[in-house]
CSV table of N, CA and C in Angstrom, one decimal:
chain,number,residue,atom,x,y,z
A,1455,MET,N,46.1,11.9,17.2
A,1455,MET,CA,45.0,11.1,16.1
A,1455,MET,C,45.9,10.5,15.2
A,1456,ALA,N,46.0,9.5,14.7
A,1456,ALA,CA,46.8,8.7,13.7
A,1456,ALA,C,45.8,9.3,12.6
A,1457,ASP,N,46.8,9.1,11.7
A,1457,ASP,CA,46.0,9.3,9.9
A,1457,ASP,C,44.8,8.6,10.0
A,1458,PRO,N,43.9,9.0,9.2
A,1458,PRO,CA,43.0,8.0,8.8
A,1458,PRO,C,42.9,7.3,7.8
A,1459,PHE,N,42.2,6.2,7.7
A,1459,PHE,CA,42.4,5.1,7.1
A,1459,PHE,C,41.6,5.9,5.6
A,1460,THR,N,41.8,5.1,4.3
A,1460,THR,CA,41.1,5.7,3.2
A,1460,THR,C,39.8,4.7,3.6
A,1461,GLY,N,38.7,5.4,3.4
A,1461,GLY,CA,37.4,4.6,4.1
A,1461,GLY,C,36.7,4.8,5.0
A,1462,GLU,N,37.4,5.5,5.9
A,1462,GLU,CA,37.2,5.4,7.0
A,1462,GLU,C,35.7,6.6,7.2
A,1463,ILE,N,34.7,6.3,7.8
A,1463,ILE,CA,33.8,7.2,8.0
A,1463,ILE,C,33.8,7.8,9.3
A,1464,ARG,N,33.9,9.0,9.6
A,1464,ARG,CA,33.5,9.7,10.8
A,1464,ARG,C,32.5,11.0,10.7
A,1465,ILE,N,31.7,10.8,12.1
A,1465,ILE,CA,30.8,12.1,12.3
A,1465,ILE,C,31.4,13.3,12.4
A,1466,PHE,N,31.0,14.3,11.8
A,1466,PHE,CA,31.7,15.7,11.3
A,1466,PHE,C,30.5,16.8,11.9
A,1467,ALA,N,30.8,17.7,12.6
A,1467,ALA,CA,29.8,18.8,13.1
A,1467,ALA,C,30.1,19.7,12.0
A,1468,GLY,N,30.6,20.1,11.1
A,1468,GLY,CA,31.0,21.2,10.5
A,1468,GLY,C,30.0,20.9,9.0
A,1469,THR,N,29.9,22.2,8.3
A,1469,THR,CA,29.3,22.4,7.3
A,1469,THR,C,29.9,22.5,6.1
A,1470,PHE,N,30.9,21.8,6.0
A,1470,PHE,CA,32.0,21.4,4.9
A,1470,PHE,C,32.5,20.3,4.9
A,1471,ALA,N,33.0,19.4,4.1
A,1471,ALA,CA,33.8,18.5,4.1
A,1471,ALA,C,35.3,18.6,3.7
A,1472,PRO,N,35.9,18.2,5.0
A,1472,PRO,CA,37.7,18.8,4.9
A,1472,PRO,C,38.5,18.0,4.0
A,1473,ALA,N,39.5,18.9,3.6
A,1473,ALA,CA,40.2,18.1,2.2
A,1473,ALA,C,40.7,16.7,2.8
A,1474,ASP,N,40.4,16.5,1.4
A,1474,ASP,CA,40.6,14.5,1.3
A,1474,ASP,C,39.6,13.7,1.8
A,1475,TRP,N,38.7,14.8,2.0
A,1475,TRP,CA,37.0,13.7,2.8
A,1475,TRP,C,35.9,14.1,1.8
A,1476,ALA,N,34.8,13.3,1.8
A,1476,ALA,CA,33.7,13.8,1.2
A,1476,ALA,C,32.6,13.5,1.9
A,1477,PHE,N,31.3,14.5,1.8
A,1477,PHE,CA,30.0,13.6,2.6
A,1477,PHE,C,29.7,12.5,2.3
A,1478,CYS,N,29.2,11.9,2.8
A,1478,CYS,CA,28.6,10.2,2.9
A,1478,CYS,C,27.1,10.5,2.6
A,1479,ASN,N,26.8,11.2,1.2
A,1479,ASN,CA,25.6,11.5,0.4
A,1479,ASN,C,25.0,10.6,-0.6
A,1480,GLY,N,26.1,9.9,-1.1
A,1480,GLY,CA,25.9,8.4,-2.1
A,1480,GLY,C,26.2,9.5,-3.2
A,1481,GLN,N,26.8,10.1,-3.4
A,1481,GLN,CA,27.4,10.9,-4.8
A,1481,GLN,C,28.5,9.9,-5.3
A,1482,LEU,N,27.9,9.7,-7.0
A,1482,LEU,CA,28.8,9.0,-7.6
A,1482,LEU,C,30.5,9.8,-7.9
A,1483,ILE,N,31.3,9.0,-8.2
A,1483,ILE,CA,32.8,9.4,-8.4
A,1483,ILE,C,33.5,8.4,-8.9
A,1484,PRO,N,34.5,9.4,-9.6
A,1484,PRO,CA,35.1,8.7,-11.0
A,1484,PRO,C,36.4,7.7,-10.3
A,1485,ILE,N,36.3,6.5,-10.6
A,1485,ILE,CA,37.0,5.7,-10.3
A,1485,ILE,C,38.7,5.6,-10.6
A,1486,GLN,N,39.0,6.5,-11.7
A,1486,GLN,CA,40.3,6.8,-12.1
A,1486,GLN,C,40.9,7.1,-10.9
A,1487,GLN,N,39.9,8.6,-10.8
A,1487,GLN,CA,41.1,9.8,-9.6
A,1487,GLN,C,40.7,9.3,-8.3
A,1488,ASN,N,40.2,7.7,-8.0
A,1488,ASN,CA,39.8,7.3,-6.6
A,1488,ASN,C,40.3,6.0,-6.4
A,1489,SER,N,41.3,5.5,-7.2
A,1489,SER,CA,41.2,3.7,-7.2
A,1489,SER,C,41.2,2.8,-5.9
A,1490,ALA,N,42.1,3.9,-5.1
A,1490,ALA,CA,42.5,3.3,-3.5
A,1490,ALA,C,41.0,3.3,-2.6
A,1491,LEU,N,40.1,3.9,-3.0
A,1491,LEU,CA,39.1,3.7,-2.1
A,1491,LEU,C,38.1,3.2,-2.7
A,1492,TYR,N,37.7,2.8,-4.6
A,1492,TYR,CA,37.3,2.2,-5.4
A,1492,TYR,C,37.8,0.5,-4.6
A,1493,ALA,N,39.1,0.1,-4.5
A,1493,ALA,CA,39.5,-0.8,-4.3
A,1493,ALA,C,38.7,-1.2,-3.1
A,1494,ILE,N,38.3,-0.5,-1.6
A,1494,ILE,CA,37.9,-1.0,-0.6
A,1494,ILE,C,36.4,-0.9,-0.6
A,1495,LEU,N,35.6,-0.1,-1.7
A,1495,LEU,CA,34.1,0.2,-1.8
A,1495,LEU,C,33.4,-0.7,-2.8
A,1496,GLY,N,34.3,-0.8,-3.7
A,1496,GLY,CA,33.5,-1.3,-5.2
A,1496,GLY,C,32.5,-0.6,-5.4
A,1497,ALA,N,31.2,-1.1,-6.0
A,1497,ALA,CA,30.3,-0.5,-6.6
A,1497,ALA,C,28.9,-0.9,-5.9
A,1498,GLN,N,29.3,-1.3,-4.3
A,1498,GLN,CA,28.2,-1.6,-3.5
A,1498,GLN,C,27.0,-0.7,-3.3
A,1499,TYR,N,27.9,0.9,-3.2
A,1499,TYR,CA,26.9,1.9,-2.8
A,1499,TYR,C,26.2,2.3,-4.1
A,1500,GLY,N,26.5,1.7,-5.2
A,1500,GLY,CA,26.2,2.5,-6.3
A,1500,GLY,C,27.3,2.7,-7.4
A,1501,GLY,N,26.7,3.3,-8.5
A,1501,GLY,CA,27.9,3.3,-9.4
A,1501,GLY,C,27.7,2.1,-10.7
A,1502,ASP,N,28.6,2.4,-11.4
A,1502,ASP,CA,28.5,1.3,-12.8
A,1502,ASP,C,29.8,0.5,-12.5
A,1503,GLY,N,30.5,0.6,-11.6
A,1503,GLY,CA,31.9,0.0,-11.8
A,1503,GLY,C,32.8,-0.2,-12.7
A,1504,LYS,N,32.7,0.6,-13.6
A,1504,LYS,CA,33.3,1.2,-14.8
A,1504,LYS,C,33.9,2.4,-14.8
A,1505,THR,N,33.4,3.3,-14.3
A,1505,THR,CA,34.1,4.7,-14.7
A,1505,THR,C,33.9,5.4,-13.4
A,1506,ASN,N,32.6,5.0,-12.7
A,1506,ASN,CA,32.3,5.3,-11.3
A,1506,ASN,C,31.8,4.5,-10.4
A,1507,PHE,N,31.9,5.2,-8.9
A,1507,PHE,CA,31.2,4.3,-8.4
A,1507,PHE,C,30.6,5.2,-6.8
A,1508,GLY,N,29.4,4.8,-6.5
A,1508,GLY,CA,29.1,5.8,-5.5
A,1508,GLY,C,29.4,5.9,-3.8
A,1509,LEU,N,29.6,6.6,-3.5
A,1509,LEU,CA,29.8,6.8,-1.8
A,1509,LEU,C,28.7,6.4,-0.9
A,1510,PRO,N,28.6,5.7,0.0
A,1510,PRO,CA,27.4,5.7,1.0
A,1510,PRO,C,26.8,6.9,1.6
A,1511,ASN,N,25.6,6.7,1.3
A,1511,ASN,CA,24.4,7.5,1.3
A,1511,ASN,C,24.1,7.4,2.5
A,1512,LEU,N,24.1,8.2,4.3
A,1512,LEU,CA,23.9,8.1,5.1
A,1512,LEU,C,23.0,9.6,5.5
A,1513,ASN,N,22.2,10.1,4.3
A,1513,ASN,CA,21.2,11.0,4.2
A,1513,ASN,C,19.7,10.9,4.9
A,1514,GLY,N,19.7,10.7,6.2
A,1514,GLY,CA,18.4,10.2,6.9
A,1514,GLY,C,18.7,8.7,7.1
A,1515,MET,N,19.4,8.5,7.2
A,1515,MET,CA,19.7,7.4,8.0
A,1515,MET,C,20.5,7.2,9.2
A,1516,ALA,N,20.7,6.0,9.9
A,1516,ALA,CA,21.2,5.7,11.2
A,1516,ALA,C,22.4,4.3,10.6
A,1517,PRO,N,23.0,4.7,10.9
A,1517,PRO,CA,24.6,3.9,10.7
A,1517,PRO,C,24.1,2.6,11.2
A,1518,MET,N,24.2,0.9,10.7
A,1518,MET,CA,24.4,-0.2,11.5
A,1518,MET,C,25.7,-1.1,11.3
A,1519,HIS,N,25.9,-1.9,12.4
A,1519,HIS,CA,27.1,-2.8,12.0
A,1519,HIS,C,26.2,-3.9,11.5
A,1520,GLN,N,27.2,-4.1,10.4
A,1520,GLN,CA,27.0,-5.4,9.3
A,1520,GLN,C,26.9,-6.5,10.1
A,1521,GLY,N,26.8,-7.9,9.8
A,1521,GLY,CA,26.8,-8.8,10.1
A,1521,GLY,C,25.4,-9.4,10.8
A,1522,ALA,N,25.7,-10.5,11.7
A,1522,ALA,CA,24.9,-11.0,13.1
A,1522,ALA,C,24.9,-10.8,14.2
A,1523,GLY,N,24.3,-11.1,15.4
A,1523,GLY,CA,24.4,-11.1,16.2
A,1523,GLY,C,23.4,-12.2,17.0
A,1524,PRO,N,23.8,-12.7,18.4
A,1524,PRO,CA,22.6,-13.4,19.4
A,1524,PRO,C,21.2,-12.8,19.2
A,1525,GLY,N,20.6,-13.2,18.3
A,1525,GLY,CA,19.0,-12.9,18.3
A,1525,GLY,C,18.7,-11.6,17.3
A,1526,LEU,N,19.3,-11.3,16.8
A,1526,LEU,CA,19.4,-10.0,15.6
A,1526,LEU,C,19.3,-10.9,14.4
A,1527,THR,N,18.8,-9.6,13.3
A,1527,THR,CA,18.5,-10.0,11.9
A,1527,THR,C,20.0,-9.9,11.6
A,1528,PRO,N,20.5,-10.8,10.6
A,1528,PRO,CA,22.1,-10.7,9.9
A,1528,PRO,C,21.5,-9.4,8.9
A,1529,ARG,N,22.5,-8.7,8.7
A,1529,ARG,CA,22.6,-7.7,8.0
A,1529,ARG,C,23.6,-7.9,6.9
A,1530,ASP,N,23.4,-7.6,5.8
A,1530,ASP,CA,24.8,-7.2,4.9
A,1530,ASP,C,25.5,-6.0,4.6
A,1531,MET,N,26.6,-5.8,4.4
A,1531,MET,CA,27.2,-4.7,3.8
A,1531,MET,C,26.4,-3.6,2.7
A,1532,ALA,N,26.0,-2.4,3.2
A,1532,ALA,CA,25.6,-1.5,2.3
A,1532,ALA,C,23.9,-2.0,2.0
A,1533,GLU,N,23.4,-2.7,2.7
A,1533,GLU,CA,22.0,-3.3,2.8
A,1533,GLU,C,21.0,-1.8,3.4
A,1534,THR,N,20.0,-1.3,3.1
A,1534,THR,CA,19.2,-0.5,3.5
A,1534,THR,C,17.9,-1.0,4.0
A,1535,GLY,N,17.4,-0.4,5.0
A,1535,GLY,CA,16.1,-0.4,5.3
A,1535,GLY,C,15.6,0.0,6.4
A,1536,GLY,N,14.5,0.0,6.8
A,1536,GLY,CA,13.5,0.9,7.9
A,1536,GLY,C,12.9,1.9,7.0
A,1537,VAL,N,11.9,2.6,7.5
A,1537,VAL,CA,11.0,3.5,7.1
A,1537,VAL,C,11.0,4.8,8.2
A,1538,ALA,N,10.9,5.9,7.9
A,1538,ALA,CA,10.8,7.2,8.5
A,1538,ALA,C,9.0,7.3,9.1
A,1539,SER,N,8.2,6.4,8.6
A,1539,SER,CA,6.9,6.5,9.1
A,1539,SER,C,6.1,5.5,8.9
A,1540,VAL,N,5.2,4.7,10.0
A,1540,VAL,CA,4.5,3.9,9.6
A,1540,VAL,C,3.3,3.9,9.9
A,1541,THR,N,2.1,2.6,9.1
A,1541,THR,CA,0.5,2.8,9.8
A,1541,THR,C,0.6,1.4,9.8
A,1542,LEU,N,0.4,1.4,11.4
A,1542,LEU,CA,0.3,0.3,12.0
A,1542,LEU,C,-1.2,-0.2,11.5
A,1543,ALA,N,-1.3,-1.7,11.0
A,1543,ALA,CA,-2.5,-2.2,10.3
A,1543,ALA,C,-3.3,-3.4,11.9
A,1544,THR,N,-4.2,-3.6,12.0
A,1544,THR,CA,-4.8,-4.1,13.1
A,1544,THR,C,-4.1,-5.7,13.1
A,1545,ALA,N,-4.1,-6.0,12.3
A,1545,ALA,CA,-3.1,-7.3,11.8
A,1545,ALA,C,-2.1,-7.5,12.7
A,1546,GLU,N,-1.4,-6.4,12.6
A,1546,GLU,CA,0.0,-6.3,13.3
A,1546,GLU,C,0.0,-6.3,14.8
A,1547,MET,N,-1.3,-5.3,15.1
A,1547,MET,CA,-1.3,-5.3,16.5
A,1547,MET,C,-1.5,-6.7,17.3
A,1548,PRO,N,-0.8,-6.9,18.9
A,1548,PRO,CA,-0.8,-7.9,19.3
A,1548,PRO,C,-2.5,-8.2,20.0
A,1549,ASN,N,-2.7,-9.2,19.9
A,1549,ASN,CA,-4.3,-9.9,20.3
A,1549,ASN,C,-4.4,-9.2,21.5
A,1550,HIS,N,-5.4,-8.8,21.6
A,1550,HIS,CA,-6.1,-8.2,23.2
A,1550,HIS,C,-7.3,-8.3,22.7
A,1551,THR,N,-8.2,-7.5,23.9
A,1551,THR,CA,-9.7,-7.6,24.1
A,1551,THR,C,-10.0,-6.3,25.4
A,1552,HIS,N,-10.7,-5.8,24.9
A,1552,HIS,CA,-11.5,-4.7,26.0
A,1552,HIS,C,-12.6,-5.0,26.4
A,1553,TYR,N,-12.8,-4.8,28.0
A,1553,TYR,CA,-13.9,-5.4,28.4
A,1553,TYR,C,-14.5,-4.5,29.3
A,1554,PRO,N,-15.3,-3.1,28.6
A,1554,PRO,CA,-15.5,-2.5,29.6
A,1554,PRO,C,-17.1,-2.7,30.4
A,1555,GLN,N,-17.4,-2.4,31.5
A,1555,GLN,CA,-18.5,-3.0,32.2
A,1555,GLN,C,-19.5,-1.9,32.4
A,1556,ALA,N,-21.0,-2.6,32.2
A,1556,ALA,CA,-22.0,-1.8,32.3
A,1556,ALA,C,-23.0,-2.5,33.4
A,1557,LEU,N,-24.2,-1.5,33.3
A,1557,LEU,CA,-25.5,-2.5,33.5
A,1557,LEU,C,-26.3,-3.3,32.8
A,1558,SER,N,-26.5,-3.9,33.1
A,1558,SER,CA,-27.7,-5.2,32.4
A,1558,SER,C,-29.1,-4.4,32.0
A,1559,ALA,N,-29.2,-3.1,32.7
A,1559,ALA,CA,-30.6,-2.5,32.7
A,1559,ALA,C,-30.6,-2.0,31.2
A,1560,VAL,N,-32.1,-1.7,30.7
A,1560,VAL,CA,-32.0,-1.2,29.4
A,1560,VAL,C,-31.9,0.2,29.5
A,1561,GLY,N,-31.0,0.8,28.6
A,1561,GLY,CA,-30.4,2.0,28.6
A,1561,GLY,C,-31.8,3.2,28.7
A,1562,ASN,N,-31.6,4.3,29.3
A,1562,ASN,CA,-33.1,5.2,29.1
A,1562,ASN,C,-32.4,6.7,28.9
A,1563,GLN,N,-31.1,6.8,28.8
A,1563,GLN,CA,-30.7,8.3,28.9
A,1563,GLN,C,-29.8,8.4,27.7
A,1564,ALA,N,-29.3,9.5,27.0
A,1564,ALA,CA,-28.5,9.4,26.0
A,1564,ALA,C,-27.2,10.3,26.6
A,1565,ALA,N,-27.2,11.0,28.0
A,1565,ALA,CA,-26.1,11.7,28.6
A,1565,ALA,C,-25.6,11.0,29.5
A,1566,PRO,N,-24.5,11.2,29.9
A,1566,PRO,CA,-23.9,10.0,31.1
A,1566,PRO,C,-23.9,10.7,32.6
A,1567,GLY,N,-24.6,12.1,32.5
A,1567,GLY,CA,-24.7,12.8,33.5
A,1567,GLY,C,-25.5,11.8,34.8
A,1568,ALA,N,-25.4,11.8,35.8
A,1568,ALA,CA,-25.7,10.6,37.2
A,1568,ALA,C,-25.6,9.2,36.2
A,1569,GLY,N,-25.2,8.4,35.6
A,1569,GLY,CA,-25.7,7.4,34.8
A,1569,GLY,C,-24.4,6.9,34.7
A,1570,VAL,N,-24.6,5.2,34.4
A,1570,VAL,CA,-23.4,4.7,33.7
A,1570,VAL,C,-23.8,3.6,32.6
A,1571,TRP,N,-22.8,2.7,31.5
A,1571,TRP,CA,-23.1,2.7,31.0
A,1571,TRP,C,-24.2,1.6,30.5
A,1572,SER,N,-24.9,1.3,29.8
A,1572,SER,CA,-26.1,0.1,29.5
A,1572,SER,C,-25.5,-0.7,28.7
A,1573,GLN,N,-25.9,-2.0,28.9
A,1573,GLN,CA,-26.1,-3.1,28.1
A,1573,GLN,C,-27.0,-3.1,26.6
A,1574,ASN,N,-28.4,-2.8,27.3
A,1574,ASN,CA,-29.4,-3.1,26.0
A,1574,ASN,C,-29.4,-1.3,25.5
A,1575,PHE,N,-30.2,-1.5,24.6
A,1575,PHE,CA,-31.2,0.0,24.2
A,1575,PHE,C,-32.5,-0.4,24.3
A,1576,SER,N,-32.9,0.8,24.8
A,1576,SER,CA,-34.5,0.8,25.3
A,1576,SER,C,-35.4,0.6,23.7
A,1577,ALA,N,-36.5,0.0,24.1
A,1577,ALA,CA,-37.0,-0.4,23.0
A,1577,ALA,C,-37.7,1.0,22.0
A,1578,GLY,N,-37.6,0.9,20.8
A,1578,GLY,CA,-38.1,2.3,20.1
A,1578,GLY,C,-37.0,3.4,19.9
A,1579,ARG,N,-36.2,3.5,20.9
A,1579,ARG,CA,-34.8,4.7,20.8
A,1579,ARG,C,-34.2,4.5,19.3
A,1580,ASN,N,-33.5,5.4,19.2
A,1580,ASN,CA,-32.6,5.3,17.8
A,1580,ASN,C,-31.1,5.1,18.5
A,1581,PRO,N,-31.2,3.9,18.3
A,1581,PRO,CA,-29.7,3.3,19.0
A,1581,PRO,C,-28.2,4.5,18.2
A,1582,THR,N,-28.3,5.4,18.0
A,1582,THR,CA,-27.5,6.8,17.6
A,1582,THR,C,-27.6,7.7,18.8
A,1583,PRO,N,-27.0,8.1,19.4
A,1583,PRO,CA,-25.6,7.5,19.9
A,1583,PRO,C,-25.7,6.0,20.3
A,1584,VAL,N,-24.5,5.5,19.9
A,1584,VAL,CA,-24.4,4.1,20.3
A,1584,VAL,C,-24.9,4.0,21.9
A,1585,ILE,N,-24.0,4.9,22.1
A,1585,ILE,CA,-23.4,4.7,24.0
A,1585,ILE,C,-24.8,5.0,24.7
A,1586,GLN,N,-25.9,4.2,25.0
A,1586,GLN,CA,-27.0,4.3,25.8
A,1586,GLN,C,-26.6,4.0,27.6
A,1587,TYR,N,-27.1,5.4,28.5
A,1587,TYR,CA,-26.8,5.0,29.8
A,1587,TYR,C,-27.9,5.2,30.4
A,1588,THR,N,-27.9,4.1,31.6
A,1588,THR,CA,-29.2,3.8,33.2
A,1588,THR,C,-28.9,4.9,33.7
A,1589,GLU,N,-29.9,5.3,34.3
A,1589,GLU,CA,-29.9,6.3,35.7
A,1589,GLU,C,-29.8,5.6,36.7
A,1590,VAL,N,-28.7,6.4,37.5
A,1590,VAL,CA,-28.5,5.7,38.5
A,1590,VAL,C,-28.5,6.4,39.6
A,1591,THR,N,-29.5,5.9,40.9
A,1591,THR,CA,-29.6,7.1,41.8
A,1591,THR,C,-28.5,6.5,43.1
A,1592,THR,N,-28.4,4.9,42.9
A,1592,THR,CA,-27.3,4.7,44.2
A,1592,THR,C,-26.5,4.2,43.5
A,1593,ALA,N,-25.6,4.0,44.3
A,1593,ALA,CA,-24.2,3.5,43.4
A,1593,ALA,C,-24.1,1.8,43.3
A,1594,ALA,N,-25.0,1.6,42.4
A,1594,ALA,CA,-25.1,0.2,41.8
A,1594,ALA,C,-23.9,0.3,41.1
A,1595,PRO,N,-23.0,-1.3,41.6
A,1595,PRO,CA,-21.9,-2.1,40.9
A,1595,PRO,C,-22.4,-2.2,39.6
A,1596,VAL,N,-21.3,-2.2,39.0
A,1596,VAL,CA,-21.8,-3.0,37.2
A,1596,VAL,C,-21.7,-4.5,37.2
A,1597,ASN,N,-22.3,-4.9,36.3
A,1597,ASN,CA,-22.5,-6.1,36.7
A,1597,ASN,C,-22.6,-6.8,35.4
A,1598,THR,N,-22.2,-6.2,34.0
A,1598,THR,CA,-22.2,-7.3,32.8
A,1598,THR,C,-21.3,-6.5,32.1
A,1599,THR,N,-21.3,-7.3,30.6
A,1599,THR,CA,-20.3,-6.6,30.0
A,1599,THR,C,-21.1,-5.7,28.9
A,1600,MET,N,-20.4,-4.4,28.5
A,1600,MET,CA,-21.2,-3.5,27.8
A,1600,MET,C,-21.6,-4.1,26.6
A,1601,HIS,N,-22.5,-3.5,25.9
A,1601,HIS,CA,-22.9,-4.1,24.3
A,1601,HIS,C,-21.8,-3.9,23.7
A,1602,PRO,N,-21.3,-4.3,22.5
A,1602,PRO,CA,-20.6,-4.6,21.7
A,1602,PRO,C,-20.2,-3.2,20.8
A,1603,LEU,N,-21.7,-3.1,20.2
A,1603,LEU,CA,-21.4,-1.9,19.5
A,1603,LEU,C,-21.4,-0.8,20.3
A,1604,ALA,N,-21.0,-0.3,21.5
A,1604,ALA,CA,-20.6,0.5,22.3
A,1604,ALA,C,-18.9,1.2,22.2
A,1605,LEU,N,-18.3,0.1,21.7
A,1605,LEU,CA,-17.3,0.6,21.2
A,1605,LEU,C,-16.9,0.6,19.9
A,1606,GLY,N,-16.5,1.5,19.1
A,1606,GLY,CA,-16.3,1.5,17.9
A,1606,GLY,C,-14.8,1.8,17.5
A,1607,VAL,N,-14.2,1.6,16.2
A,1607,VAL,CA,-13.1,1.5,15.5
A,1607,VAL,C,-12.6,3.0,15.9
A,1608,THR,N,-11.5,3.3,16.3
A,1608,THR,CA,-10.7,4.5,16.6
A,1608,THR,C,-9.7,4.5,15.8
A,1609,GLY,N,-9.0,5.4,15.5
A,1609,GLY,CA,-7.7,5.9,14.5
A,1609,GLY,C,-8.3,6.6,13.6
A,1610,GLY,N,-7.2,7.1,12.6
A,1610,GLY,CA,-7.7,7.4,11.4
A,1610,GLY,C,-7.1,6.5,10.1
A,1611,SER,N,-6.3,5.6,10.3
A,1611,SER,CA,-5.3,4.9,9.4
A,1611,SER,C,-4.4,5.8,8.8
A,1612,LEU,N,-3.7,6.5,9.8
A,1612,LEU,CA,-3.0,7.6,8.9
A,1612,LEU,C,-1.3,7.3,9.4
A,1613,PRO,N,0.0,7.3,9.1
A,1613,PRO,CA,1.0,6.9,9.3
A,1613,PRO,C,1.6,7.9,10.6
A,1614,HIS,N,2.2,7.1,11.4
A,1614,HIS,CA,2.7,8.1,12.7
A,1614,HIS,C,4.3,7.8,12.4
A,1615,ASN,N,5.1,8.6,13.1
A,1615,ASN,CA,6.4,8.8,12.8
A,1615,ASN,C,6.8,7.8,13.7
A,1616,ASN,N,8.2,7.3,13.0
A,1616,ASN,CA,8.8,6.0,13.2
A,1616,ASN,C,10.4,6.1,13.8
A,1617,MET,N,10.5,7.4,14.0
A,1617,MET,CA,12.0,7.9,13.9
A,1617,MET,C,12.4,8.2,15.7
A,1618,GLN,N,13.3,7.7,15.7
A,1618,GLN,CA,13.8,7.7,17.3
A,1618,GLN,C,14.7,9.4,17.6
A,1619,PRO,N,14.2,9.9,18.2
A,1619,PRO,CA,15.0,11.0,18.5
A,1619,PRO,C,16.6,11.5,17.8
A,1620,PHE,N,16.6,12.3,16.8
A,1620,PHE,CA,17.5,12.8,16.2
A,1620,PHE,C,18.2,14.0,16.4
A,1621,LEU,N,19.7,13.9,16.1
A,1621,LEU,CA,20.6,15.3,16.0
A,1621,LEU,C,21.6,15.1,14.8
A,1622,PRO,N,20.9,15.9,14.0
A,1622,PRO,CA,21.6,16.1,12.5
A,1622,PRO,C,23.3,16.5,12.3
A,1623,LEU,N,23.9,15.5,11.9
A,1623,LEU,CA,25.2,15.6,11.9
A,1623,LEU,C,25.8,15.3,10.6
A,1624,GLN,N,27.0,15.6,10.3
A,1624,GLN,CA,27.6,15.1,8.6
A,1624,GLN,C,28.1,13.8,8.9
A,1625,PHE,N,28.1,13.0,8.1
A,1625,PHE,CA,28.8,12.0,7.8
A,1625,PHE,C,30.1,12.0,6.9
A,1626,ILE,N,31.3,12.4,7.1
A,1626,ILE,CA,32.4,12.1,6.0
A,1626,ILE,C,33.0,10.7,5.7
A,1627,ILE,N,33.7,10.8,4.6
A,1627,ILE,CA,34.3,9.2,4.4
A,1627,ILE,C,35.5,10.0,3.8
A,1628,CYS,N,37.0,9.1,4.2
A,1628,CYS,CA,38.1,9.4,3.9
A,1628,CYS,C,38.8,9.2,2.6
A,1629,LEU,N,38.6,10.1,1.9
A,1629,LEU,CA,38.9,9.9,0.1
A,1629,LEU,C,40.5,9.0,0.1
A,1630,TYR,N,41.5,9.6,0.7
A,1630,TYR,CA,43.0,9.7,0.5
A,1630,TYR,C,43.6,9.5,1.9
A,1631,GLY,N,43.7,8.3,2.4
A,1631,GLY,CA,44.6,8.2,3.6
A,1631,GLY,C,45.2,7.0,3.5
A,1632,GLU,N,45.7,6.4,5.0
A,1632,GLU,CA,46.6,5.6,4.8
A,1632,GLU,C,45.8,4.4,4.8
A,1633,TRP,N,46.2,3.0,3.4
A,1633,TRP,CA,45.7,2.1,3.5
A,1633,TRP,C,45.3,1.5,4.7
A,1634,PRO,N,44.2,0.5,4.3
A,1634,PRO,CA,44.0,-0.2,5.9
A,1634,PRO,C,44.3,-1.7,5.6
A,1635,SER,N,45.7,-2.3,5.8
A,1635,SER,CA,46.3,-3.5,5.8
A,1635,SER,C,45.6,-4.4,6.7
A,1636,ARG,N,45.2,-5.7,5.8
A,1636,ARG,CA,44.4,-6.7,6.6
A,1636,ARG,C,45.1,-7.4,7.7
A,1637,PRO,N,44.3,-7.8,8.9
A,1637,PRO,CA,45.4,-8.3,9.5
A,1637,PRO,C,45.9,-9.7,9.2
C-alpha cells in the first residue's frame, strides 16, 4: 500500500493511534509542530488558527461526503448536523385520518365481549370509558363511523432513537505523510 497522505483519514480497529497518526476526536494540536497538516485543514475544525487548530471530531458521527448531488442538500466541509434522538411532533407527520367503523346503535356495554364499537353513548351513562360497545347477537355489519371521542391521543411525546445500526471503530488522521499534490 502506498504511503498515506497528510490529512488522510482511515478507519482503524485498534485501541491506539499508530505512529504519525492521531484519533479524529476534535483535539487541538499546535500549528508549529504540524504545519503541513494545518496547511491542509486550517482551523475549520476548531482552534484559534494562530497557535493551534482542531482535528476533525468523528466521535458519535457518521462521515459524509461534502458537496451536493442530484436531489441532495449541499454540505460544506466541516459542517455538522443530525441528532441521535428525535421527538416527532404532530405537525411533522404526514396528513392522514383513521376511520374505525362502528354500529350506529346506542352503546349499552362497557366491555367488548360479544359486542362491537358503538357510535353513540347511551343516555345517562358516564362516557368513561369513552369506548362503548353494542351487544350483537348476529354478525351485523358495521354501518357508521365511530364516535370521534373513542380514539384518543397516544404516545408520550418522548424522543425516540434516530440512529442507524452501528459498529464503533476508530477514525484516525495522518499527521505526517506524503504531501497531497493538486491535480
